[in-house]
Amino acid sequence: MSLINSSILAGLLLAAIPLVLHLVMRARPKRIEFPALQLLRVRQASNARRMRLRQVLLLVLRVLLLLILVLAIARPSLPAADYGLKWWEWAGLVIAAAMAVALYRWLLQRQPAAASGRTDPAQQAALYRVFSLLSGLLLAVVLTGLPWAVRVRAELLSPGSDGSQQVPVAAVFLVDNSISMRYLRESRTRLEYAAEVIQQQLERFPQESQAAVATLDQEEPILIQADLAGLSSRTSSISATAVPGTLNRRLKDAIEAQIEHRAMLQQQLGIGGSADRFAREIYVLSDLSPAAWQLPDESRIAEMLAAADWLHVYVVNLSVSGAINAAITELQIGEQSIVAGRDLTLSMTVSSTPGLPEASTVETILLDESGREIRSGVPALVRLNGESMRVSTSVRLPNDVGWLQGTVRLTSNDPLLEDNSRFFSVRVQHTPRLLLIADMADEALYLQNALQPAELSRLGITLCDCQVVTTAAAGDLTLSEYDAVFLCGLQRPDDSLWTRVTNYVRNGGGVVLVAGSDRLQPLFWSSAAAQNVVPATPLTVVRYLTSPGYLRLDDVPNSLGRSLATDESLRVELGAVAFDRCWAVEPQEDSSVILSLTGPGNRPALLERRIGSGRCLMFTSAMDNLADRGNLWNNLVNSWSFLAFTDELVRYLTVAGDQQSSFTAGTPVDFEIPPGDRFEQFLLQRPGMRQTRGTLAADSSVVLITDASEQGHYTLRPFESASEYRAPFSVNIPDAESLLEPVDDEQLLQLLGRERSTIIDNPQDLASIVRVSRVGIEVFPILLGLLLLLFCAEHIMANCFYDQVNDTLRTGVSTDRGSLRGGSSAAGT
C-alpha cells in the first residue's frame, strides 16, 4: 500500500482520545453502606455485565471511526489487482449472513425450554446476538475472506494479473551494450539475457502500452512508440560496442524522453497536472560493471527523478556472482615506429580472478601481407593465480615490410574472450640515412658513434647509415637523399648551404643544428638566408661559473621532450648532465623551446622551428668531447643518455616518433598525408574485412577518423589514386572493460535516489517487484463508504445504549421496590 498524503498518518494518534476519555470520565461511585439498598446488588450484577459489553463495543466503534477518517484523508492506494469480490465470494458472504441469522433464531427458539426463571430474557437475547454475530463473522472470513486474500495475493505476485492489464505502460528499456556484457554463462551472453528479459516484460505489458529500446550509443534517439512487436525483434540485434557512452548520460536522456512524451500526450488530450494515461517506467539492464557508470555522478539524476515523481527506475542486475576472467591490459609498445632488424618490445599486464587453470601462455601473432596469422617467437608462460603480473615479450622485425601488425593473445578459455587479446601496429622503417656535416670530420665522431655504435656495427646490427662529410664537400651532395641532416658546429656556413637546408626542410626533411663551438661566428648564422631556417640566432657564449646548468624535464610541451621524460631512468640520467657553456640565443617568432637549462635566464637548450612539412632543431651546446672544445661545454657524451637522446632526435626528425598507430576504441585517429602522397578519396579497411570510403578535403592534409569503434586491425589506403600511401593502425577495447565486479548498490541508490528507484538483483523477480511497485487502485471511496457506515453504527448504538440504560435502570428500580414491598409484607406476616 502507498499513501498520497502520508504525513496525515500522524492523525492516527487521535484514535486514543475516546480511550482516554473513557478511562478518565468513567464514573467512580462513592461507596456508602445503606442497608435499605442491599437488595439492589442482586439486580446490579446482571445489569453491569450487559452495560460493560455495550460500552466496549461503543468504544471500539468510536476508535475505528477516527482511524478510518485519518486513513481516508491520507488517501492510500494499493498495487494494481482485481480487489472486487467474485460471485463465489459474494455467495460465501451471503451464506455467512444467512447462517448467522439462522443461528440466532434457533437460539431464541431454544430459550423458553432452556431458560430458568432466574435468567433475564433480554440479557440472554443480547448474548445470543453477540454469539451469532461473531459466528457469522468467522464464517465470512472462512468462506469469503481467505479465498479473496489468496486470490489477490496470487494476482500481485503473478505476471498474469488481470489488474495489471488495466493501466497501459510507457517504458524505456536502456541496455548496457558494453564489451563486458559479452560475458558468457549457460551458453548465452549477458546481452542475450537482457534481450530475453525485455521480450518477456514486453509480453506482460497491457494493451495500448508503448515502449522504447535504447543502448549506450549517444547519437541514438529515444523514441517511445506503440510497436511493441517491432521493439521485441530489435532487441535480438543489439550488439556490444567498445565505445559505449555512460549509463548516467543515457539514463538522463531516457528521463527527458519520458518527460517530453508525457507533456506531448497531455497537450494532445487537453489535460494537465498529474493526469496521465500511462504508468511510466525506465528499465536499466546492465551487469553494473564500473566501466559503464560515471561515479561520482554530475548529471543530477536523483534530482530529476525527485521532480518526476510519476516515474520509476528499475535497475536490473545481470552480473554473474563470482565471475571469473583473465585479461591482458596496459599494453605498452616499445616504439610506434622502429627500424627494421631491431627487436620490438611489448609489455603488458596479465590479470585474472581465482577459479581458472593456473598454467597459461601469452603468444605473439603477426599478420603477413595477405592477412594470415603467423606465430612469432616462444610463448611467454604466465600463472593465473588471481593476481596481476607484468609480462614482456619481443619480436624481431623483418627487413622487407613497411608496417607490422600483430596480436598478443592469452590462451585462456574464460567466459569473456574479448579482453584476452590486444592488437598492435608499428611502422617498420628502412635504415635511416643520416648526413653529418662538420668543418672537420673529428667534430662529428662522437655523434656518429652515438647514432651507430661501433659495437653494434661489429655485430652486424645497423641502426643508422651515417655519412660524415666536411663543409667543403657538402656542396656536392643532394640533401633529399637523406632522412636527416646534422650540422655540427659550423663556423661560417655560406648562404648557398643555408638555402639548400631551407628547401630540404620545407620539403619534409629534418635538420639538427649543433651550435656547441667557440669558433662559431654569429654573423654567418644571422644572415638573411640563415634566418629562413634557424630556430634562433646565436648571440654570445654563456659560461656557468658558480654552478652548472641542468636540463629541465618537467612539464615539457613537446612530444620529443615527453618521450625523454617518460622513462624514469633516462629522465634521471639526462637530468644529471652538467652544462658549463651554452649559446645565448634570440628565438624566432615561429619557433618553440623544447628543453631549457636551469640557472639565470632559463637559457634554451633545444629549440624547434617548423617550416613547410619539415622540422629544424637547434641544440645550443656541444655534442662532442674533444679536448679544449666539446669537453668545455658539457659532459653529455660521457653519459649513456647521449645514445638515447640522439636516437630520439632521429626518430623525431623522421616522423617516427610523432605518428601513433595503436589506439583505444573511441579515440579520434588522424594521419598527416605527405604532399607527395596526396589523394582525394580513400578506403578504410576495418576488422572483418569490411571497407568504408571517405574523402580528403582539398584544403586539408589530415585524414581524421572518428568511428574506429571495433577492436582489431585497420588499414587506410588511397582509392583510385596513384599514391602508394598506406597507414595501418590497431584499436583495442578500454582496459576498464575487464573489471567485472559490479558497482555497489549503495552507490547506485545515491546516484538515483531511494524514492523512485529499485535495484533488482535477480531478474526472475522483475515481474513481481514491478507489480508491487506500481501505483494501483486508490481506496479512498471505499474508506469513505466504510466511514459512513461506522458513523451510522456508532450513532445507532449510542442511542440504543443510553435508551436501554434508562430502561434498565427504571426496570431495576421497579423490581427492587416490588421486592422490598414483598419483603416487608413477609416480615410483617
Coordinates of N, CA, C and O in Angstrom, one line a residue, residues 630-755:
G630 N 84.6 20.4 -27.2 CA 83.3 20.0 -26.6 C 83.4 19.7 -25.1 O 82.4 19.8 -24.4
N631 N 84.6 19.2 -24.6 CA 84.7 18.9 -23.2 C 84.5 20.1 -22.3 O 84.3 19.9 -21.1
L632 N 84.7 21.3 -22.9 CA 84.5 22.5 -22.1 C 83.0 22.9 -21.9 O 82.7 23.8 -21.1
W633 N 82.2 22.3 -22.7 CA 80.8 22.7 -22.8 C 79.9 21.9 -21.8 O 79.0 22.4 -21.2
N634 N 80.0 20.5 -21.9 CA 79.2 19.7 -21.0 C 79.8 18.3 -21.0 O 80.8 18.0 -21.6
N635 N 79.2 17.4 -20.2 CA 79.7 16.0 -20.1 C 78.6 15.1 -20.7 O 78.5 13.9 -20.2
L636 N 77.8 15.6 -21.7 CA 76.7 14.8 -22.2 C 77.2 13.5 -22.8 O 76.6 12.4 -22.6
V637 N 78.3 13.5 -23.6 CA 78.7 12.3 -24.3 C 79.3 11.3 -23.4 O 79.5 10.1 -23.8
N638 N 79.6 11.6 -22.1 CA 80.1 10.7 -21.1 C 78.9 9.9 -20.5 O 79.2 9.0 -19.7
S639 N 77.7 10.2 -20.8 CA 76.5 9.6 -20.2 C 75.9 8.7 -21.2 O 75.8 9.0 -22.4
W640 N 75.3 7.6 -20.8 CA 74.6 6.7 -21.7 C 73.3 7.3 -22.2 O 72.8 6.9 -23.2
S641 N 72.9 8.4 -21.5 CA 71.7 9.1 -22.0 C 71.9 9.8 -23.3 O 71.0 10.1 -24.0
F642 N 73.2 10.0 -23.7 CA 73.6 10.6 -25.0 C 73.1 9.7 -26.1 O 72.6 10.2 -27.2
L643 N 73.2 8.4 -26.0 CA 72.7 7.5 -27.0 C 71.2 7.6 -27.2 O 70.7 7.6 -28.3
A644 N 70.5 7.6 -26.0 CA 69.0 7.7 -26.1 C 68.6 9.0 -26.6 O 67.6 9.1 -27.4
F645 N 69.3 10.1 -26.3 CA 68.9 11.4 -26.7 C 69.1 11.6 -28.2 O 68.1 12.1 -28.9
T646 N 70.2 11.1 -28.8 CA 70.4 11.2 -30.2 C 69.4 10.3 -31.0 O 68.9 10.6 -32.1
D647 N 69.1 9.1 -30.4 CA 68.2 8.2 -31.1 C 66.8 8.8 -31.1 O 66.1 8.7 -32.1
E648 N 66.4 9.5 -30.0 CA 65.1 10.2 -30.0 C 65.0 11.3 -31.0 O 64.0 11.6 -31.7
L649 N 66.2 12.0 -31.2 CA 66.2 13.1 -32.2 C 66.0 12.6 -33.6 O 65.3 13.1 -34.4
V650 N 66.6 11.4 -33.9 CA 66.5 10.8 -35.3 C 65.0 10.4 -35.5 O 64.4 10.6 -36.5
R651 N 64.5 9.7 -34.5 CA 63.1 9.2 -34.6 C 62.1 10.4 -34.8 O 61.2 10.4 -35.5
Y652 N 62.4 11.5 -34.1 CA 61.5 12.7 -34.1 C 61.6 13.3 -35.5 O 60.6 13.8 -36.1
L653 N 62.8 13.4 -36.0 CA 63.0 14.1 -37.3 C 62.5 13.3 -38.5 O 62.0 13.8 -39.5
T654 N 62.5 12.0 -38.4 CA 62.0 11.1 -39.4 C 60.5 10.8 -39.3 O 60.0 9.9 -39.9
V655 N 59.8 11.6 -38.4 CA 58.4 11.4 -38.1 C 58.1 10.1 -37.5 O 56.9 9.7 -37.3
A656 N 59.1 9.3 -37.1 CA 58.8 8.0 -36.5 C 58.2 8.2 -35.1 O 57.3 7.4 -34.7
G657 N 58.7 9.2 -34.4 CA 58.2 9.3 -33.0 C 56.9 10.1 -32.9 O 56.4 10.3 -31.8
D658 N 56.4 10.6 -34.0 CA 55.3 11.5 -34.0 C 54.0 10.9 -34.4 O 52.9 11.4 -34.3
Q659 N 54.1 9.7 -35.0 CA 52.9 9.0 -35.6 C 52.5 7.8 -34.8 O 53.1 6.8 -34.8
Q660 N 51.4 8.0 -34.1 CA 50.8 6.9 -33.3 C 50.0 5.9 -34.2 O 49.4 6.4 -35.1
S661 N 50.1 4.6 -33.9 CA 49.5 3.7 -34.7 C 48.7 2.6 -33.9 O 48.1 1.7 -34.5
S662 N 48.6 2.8 -32.6 CA 47.8 1.9 -31.8 C 46.9 2.8 -30.9 O 47.4 3.7 -30.2
F663 N 45.6 2.6 -30.9 CA 44.7 3.5 -30.2 C 43.7 2.7 -29.4 O 43.5 1.5 -29.5
T664 N 43.0 3.4 -28.4 CA 41.9 2.9 -27.7 C 40.6 3.2 -28.4 O 40.5 4.3 -29.0
A665 N 39.7 2.3 -28.4 CA 38.4 2.5 -29.1 C 37.8 3.8 -28.7 O 37.7 4.1 -27.5
G666 N 37.3 4.5 -29.7 CA 36.7 5.8 -29.4 C 37.6 7.0 -29.5 O 37.1 8.1 -29.5
T667 N 38.9 6.7 -29.6 CA 39.9 7.8 -29.7 C 39.9 8.3 -31.2 O 40.0 7.4 -32.1
P668 N 39.8 9.6 -31.5 CA 40.0 10.0 -32.9 C 41.4 9.7 -33.4 O 42.4 9.8 -32.7
V669 N 41.4 9.2 -34.6 CA 42.6 8.8 -35.3 C 42.9 9.7 -36.5 O 42.0 9.9 -37.3
D670 N 44.1 10.3 -36.5 CA 44.4 11.3 -37.5 C 45.7 10.9 -38.1 O 46.6 10.5 -37.4
F671 N 45.8 11.1 -39.5 CA 47.0 10.9 -40.2 C 47.3 12.1 -41.1 O 46.5 12.6 -41.8
E672 N 48.6 12.6 -41.0 CA 49.0 13.7 -41.8 C 49.6 13.1 -43.1 O 50.5 12.3 -43.1
I673 N 49.0 13.5 -44.2 CA 49.4 13.0 -45.5 C 50.5 13.8 -46.1 O 50.4 15.0 -46.3
P674 N 51.7 13.2 -46.4 CA 52.7 14.0 -47.1 C 52.3 14.6 -48.4 O 51.4 14.0 -49.1
P675 N 52.9 15.7 -48.8 CA 52.4 16.4 -50.0 C 52.6 15.5 -51.3 O 51.7 15.6 -52.2
G676 N 53.6 14.7 -51.3 CA 53.8 13.8 -52.5 C 52.8 12.7 -52.6 O 52.8 12.0 -53.6
D677 N 52.1 12.4 -51.5 CA 51.2 11.2 -51.4 C 49.7 11.6 -51.3 O 48.9 10.8 -51.0
R678 N 49.4 12.9 -51.7 CA 48.0 13.3 -51.5 C 47.1 12.6 -52.4 O 47.4 12.1 -53.5
F679 N 45.8 12.5 -52.0 CA 44.8 11.8 -52.7 C 43.4 12.5 -52.4 O 43.3 13.2 -51.4
E680 N 42.4 12.2 -53.1 CA 41.1 12.7 -52.9 C 40.2 11.8 -52.1 O 39.4 12.3 -51.2
Q681 N 40.2 10.5 -52.4 CA 39.3 9.6 -51.8 C 40.2 8.5 -51.2 O 41.3 8.2 -51.6
F682 N 39.7 7.8 -50.1 CA 40.4 6.7 -49.5 C 39.4 5.6 -49.1 O 38.2 5.9 -48.9
L683 N 40.0 4.5 -48.9 CA 39.3 3.3 -48.3 C 39.8 3.0 -47.0 O 41.1 3.0 -46.8
L684 N 38.9 2.7 -46.0 CA 39.4 2.3 -44.7 C 38.9 0.8 -44.5 O 37.7 0.5 -44.4
Q685 N 39.9 -0.1 -44.5 CA 39.6 -1.5 -44.3 C 39.5 -1.7 -42.8 O 40.4 -1.4 -42.0
R686 N 38.4 -2.3 -42.4 CA 38.0 -2.5 -40.9 C 38.1 -3.9 -40.6 O 38.3 -4.8 -41.4
P687 N 38.0 -4.2 -39.3 CA 38.0 -5.6 -38.8 C 36.9 -6.4 -39.5 O 35.8 -5.9 -39.7
G688 N 37.1 -7.7 -39.8 CA 36.1 -8.5 -40.5 C 36.1 -8.2 -42.0 O 35.1 -8.5 -42.7
M689 N 37.2 -7.6 -42.6 CA 37.3 -7.3 -44.0 C 36.2 -6.4 -44.5 O 36.0 -6.3 -45.7
R690 N 35.6 -5.6 -43.6 CA 34.7 -4.5 -44.1 C 35.5 -3.3 -44.6 O 36.5 -3.0 -44.0
Q691 N 34.9 -2.6 -45.5 CA 35.5 -1.4 -46.1 C 34.5 -0.3 -46.1 O 33.4 -0.5 -46.4
T692 N 35.0 0.9 -45.8 CA 34.2 2.1 -45.9 C 35.1 3.2 -46.7 O 36.3 3.1 -46.7
R693 N 34.4 4.1 -47.4 CA 35.0 5.1 -48.2 C 34.9 6.4 -47.6 O 33.9 6.8 -46.9
G694 N 36.0 7.2 -47.8 CA 36.0 8.6 -47.2 C 36.6 9.5 -48.2 O 37.2 9.1 -49.2
T695 N 36.5 10.8 -47.9 CA 37.1 11.9 -48.8 C 38.0 12.8 -48.0 O 37.7 13.2 -46.9
L696 N 39.1 13.1 -48.6 CA 40.1 14.1 -48.1 C 39.8 15.5 -48.7 O 39.8 15.6 -49.9
A697 N 39.5 16.4 -47.8 CA 39.1 17.8 -48.3 C 40.3 18.4 -49.0 O 41.5 18.1 -48.7
A698 N 40.0 19.2 -50.0 CA 41.0 19.7 -50.9 C 42.0 20.7 -50.1 O 43.2 20.8 -50.5
D699 N 41.5 21.3 -49.1 CA 42.3 22.3 -48.3 C 42.9 21.6 -47.1 O 43.3 22.4 -46.2
S700 N 42.9 20.3 -47.0 CA 43.3 19.7 -45.8 C 44.4 18.6 -46.1 O 44.3 18.0 -47.2
S701 N 45.3 18.4 -45.2 CA 46.3 17.3 -45.4 C 46.2 16.3 -44.3 O 47.1 15.5 -44.2
V702 N 45.1 16.3 -43.6 CA 45.0 15.4 -42.5 C 43.7 14.6 -42.7 O 42.6 15.1 -42.9
V703 N 43.8 13.2 -42.6 CA 42.6 12.3 -42.6 C 42.2 12.1 -41.1 O 43.1 11.6 -40.3
L704 N 41.0 12.4 -40.8 CA 40.5 12.2 -39.4 C 39.5 11.1 -39.4 O 38.5 11.2 -40.1
I705 N 39.6 10.1 -38.6 CA 38.7 9.0 -38.4 C 38.2 9.0 -37.0 O 38.9 8.9 -36.0
T706 N 36.9 9.2 -36.9 CA 36.2 9.3 -35.5 C 35.4 8.1 -35.2 O 34.8 8.0 -34.1
D707 N 35.2 7.1 -36.1 CA 34.3 6.0 -35.8 C 35.1 4.7 -35.8 O 34.5 3.6 -36.1
A708 N 36.3 4.7 -35.3 CA 37.1 3.4 -35.1 C 36.7 2.8 -33.8 O 37.3 3.0 -32.8
S709 N 35.5 2.1 -33.8 CA 35.0 1.6 -32.5 C 35.1 0.1 -32.3 O 34.8 -0.4 -31.2
E710 N 35.5 -0.6 -33.3 CA 35.7 -2.0 -33.2 C 37.2 -2.4 -32.9 O 38.1 -1.8 -33.5
Q711 N 37.4 -3.3 -32.0 CA 38.8 -3.7 -31.8 C 39.3 -4.6 -32.9 O 38.6 -5.4 -33.5
G712 N 40.6 -4.4 -33.3 CA 41.1 -5.1 -34.3 C 42.1 -4.3 -35.2 O 42.5 -3.2 -34.7
H713 N 42.4 -4.7 -36.4 CA 43.3 -4.1 -37.3 C 42.6 -3.3 -38.4 O 41.6 -3.7 -38.9
Y714 N 43.1 -2.1 -38.7 CA 42.6 -1.2 -39.7 C 43.7 -0.9 -40.7 O 44.9 -0.9 -40.3
T715 N 43.3 -0.5 -41.9 CA 44.3 0.0 -42.9 C 43.7 1.1 -43.7 O 42.6 0.9 -44.3
L716 N 44.4 2.2 -43.8 CA 43.9 3.4 -44.6 C 44.8 3.4 -45.9 O 46.0 3.3 -45.8
R717 N 44.1 3.4 -47.0 CA 44.8 3.4 -48.3 C 44.1 4.3 -49.3 O 42.8 4.4 -49.2
P718 N 44.7 4.9 -50.3 CA 44.1 5.7 -51.3 C 43.2 4.9 -52.1 O 43.3 3.7 -52.3
F719 N 42.1 5.6 -52.7 CA 41.2 4.9 -53.6 C 41.2 5.7 -54.9 O 41.1 6.9 -55.0
E720 N 41.4 4.9 -56.0 CA 41.5 5.4 -57.4 C 42.5 6.6 -57.4 O 42.3 7.7 -57.9
S721 N 43.7 6.3 -56.9 CA 44.8 7.2 -56.9 C 46.1 6.5 -57.1 O 46.3 5.3 -56.8
A722 N 47.1 7.2 -57.7 CA 48.4 6.6 -58.0 C 49.3 6.6 -56.7 O 50.4 6.0 -56.7
S723 N 48.8 7.3 -55.7 CA 49.6 7.3 -54.4 C 49.7 6.0 -53.8 O 48.8 5.2 -53.8
E724 N 50.9 5.7 -53.3 CA 51.2 4.4 -52.6 C 51.1 4.6 -51.1 O 51.6 3.7 -50.4
Y725 N 50.5 5.6 -50.6 CA 50.4 5.8 -49.2 C 49.6 4.7 -48.6 O 48.6 4.2 -49.1
R726 N 50.0 4.3 -47.4 CA 49.3 3.2 -46.6 C 49.6 3.5 -45.1 O 50.7 3.7 -44.7
A727 N 48.5 3.4 -44.4 CA 48.6 3.7 -42.9 C 47.8 2.6 -42.1 O 46.6 2.8 -41.9
P728 N 48.4 1.5 -41.8 CA 47.8 0.6 -40.9 C 47.7 1.1 -39.4 O 48.6 1.8 -39.0
F729 N 46.7 0.7 -38.7 CA 46.7 1.0 -37.2 C 45.8 0.0 -36.6 O 45.0 -0.7 -37.2
S730 N 45.8 0.0 -35.2 CA 45.1 -1.0 -34.4 C 44.3 -0.3 -33.4 O 44.6 0.8 -32.9
V731 N 43.2 -1.0 -33.0 CA 42.3 -0.4 -32.0 C 42.0 -1.5 -30.9 O 41.8 -2.6 -31.3
N732 N 42.1 -1.1 -29.6 CA 41.8 -2.0 -28.5 C 40.7 -1.5 -27.7 O 40.4 -0.3 -27.6
I733 N 40.0 -2.4 -27.0 CA 38.9 -2.0 -26.1 C 39.6 -1.4 -24.8 O 40.7 -1.6 -24.5
P734 N 38.8 -0.5 -24.1 CA 39.4 0.1 -22.9 C 39.7 -1.0 -21.8 O 39.0 -2.0 -21.7
D735 N 40.7 -0.8 -21.1 CA 41.1 -1.7 -20.1 C 40.1 -1.9 -19.0 O 40.0 -2.9 -18.4
A736 N 39.3 -0.8 -18.8 CA 38.2 -0.9 -17.7 C 37.2 -2.0 -18.0 O 36.5 -2.4 -17.1
E737 N 37.0 -2.4 -19.2 CA 36.0 -3.4 -19.6 C 36.4 -4.8 -18.9 O 35.5 -5.6 -18.9
S738 N 37.6 -4.9 -18.4 CA 37.9 -6.2 -17.8 C 37.6 -6.2 -16.3 O 37.7 -7.3 -15.7
L739 N 37.1 -5.1 -15.8 CA 36.6 -5.1 -14.4 C 35.2 -5.5 -14.3 O 34.3 -4.7 -14.7
L740 N 34.9 -6.7 -13.8 CA 33.6 -7.2 -13.8 C 32.9 -7.1 -12.4 O 31.7 -7.5 -12.3
E741 N 33.6 -6.7 -11.4 CA 33.0 -6.5 -10.1 C 31.9 -5.4 -10.2 O 32.2 -4.3 -10.5
P742 N 30.6 -5.7 -9.9 CA 29.6 -4.7 -10.1 C 29.7 -3.6 -9.1 O 30.3 -3.7 -8.0
V743 N 29.1 -2.5 -9.5 CA 29.1 -1.3 -8.6 C 28.2 -1.6 -7.4 O 27.2 -2.3 -7.5
D744 N 28.6 -1.1 -6.3 CA 27.9 -1.3 -5.0 C 26.5 -0.7 -5.1 O 26.3 0.4 -5.7
D745 N 25.5 -1.4 -4.6 CA 24.1 -1.0 -4.6 C 23.9 0.4 -3.9 O 23.1 1.2 -4.3
E746 N 24.7 0.6 -2.8 CA 24.6 1.9 -2.1 C 25.0 3.0 -3.0 O 24.4 4.1 -3.0
Q747 N 26.0 2.9 -3.8 CA 26.4 3.9 -4.7 C 25.3 4.2 -5.8 O 25.1 5.4 -6.1
L748 N 24.7 3.2 -6.3 CA 23.6 3.4 -7.2 C 22.4 4.1 -6.6 O 21.8 4.9 -7.2
L749 N 22.1 3.7 -5.4 CA 21.0 4.4 -4.7 C 21.3 5.9 -4.5 O 20.4 6.7 -4.5
Q750 N 22.5 6.2 -4.2 CA 22.9 7.6 -4.0 C 22.8 8.3 -5.4 O 22.5 9.5 -5.4
L751 N 23.1 7.6 -6.4 CA 23.1 8.2 -7.8 C 21.6 8.4 -8.2 O 21.3 9.5 -8.8
L752 N 20.8 7.5 -8.0 CA 19.4 7.5 -8.5 C 18.4 8.0 -7.5 O 17.3 8.5 -7.9
G753 N 18.7 8.0 -6.2 CA 17.7 8.4 -5.2 C 17.0 7.1 -4.8 O 16.7 6.2 -5.6
R754 N 16.6 7.1 -3.5 CA 15.9 5.9 -3.0 C 14.4 5.8 -3.2 O 13.8 4.8 -3.2
E755 N 13.8 7.0 -3.5 CA 12.4 7.0 -3.5 C 11.8 6.5 -4.9 O 10.8 5.8 -4.9

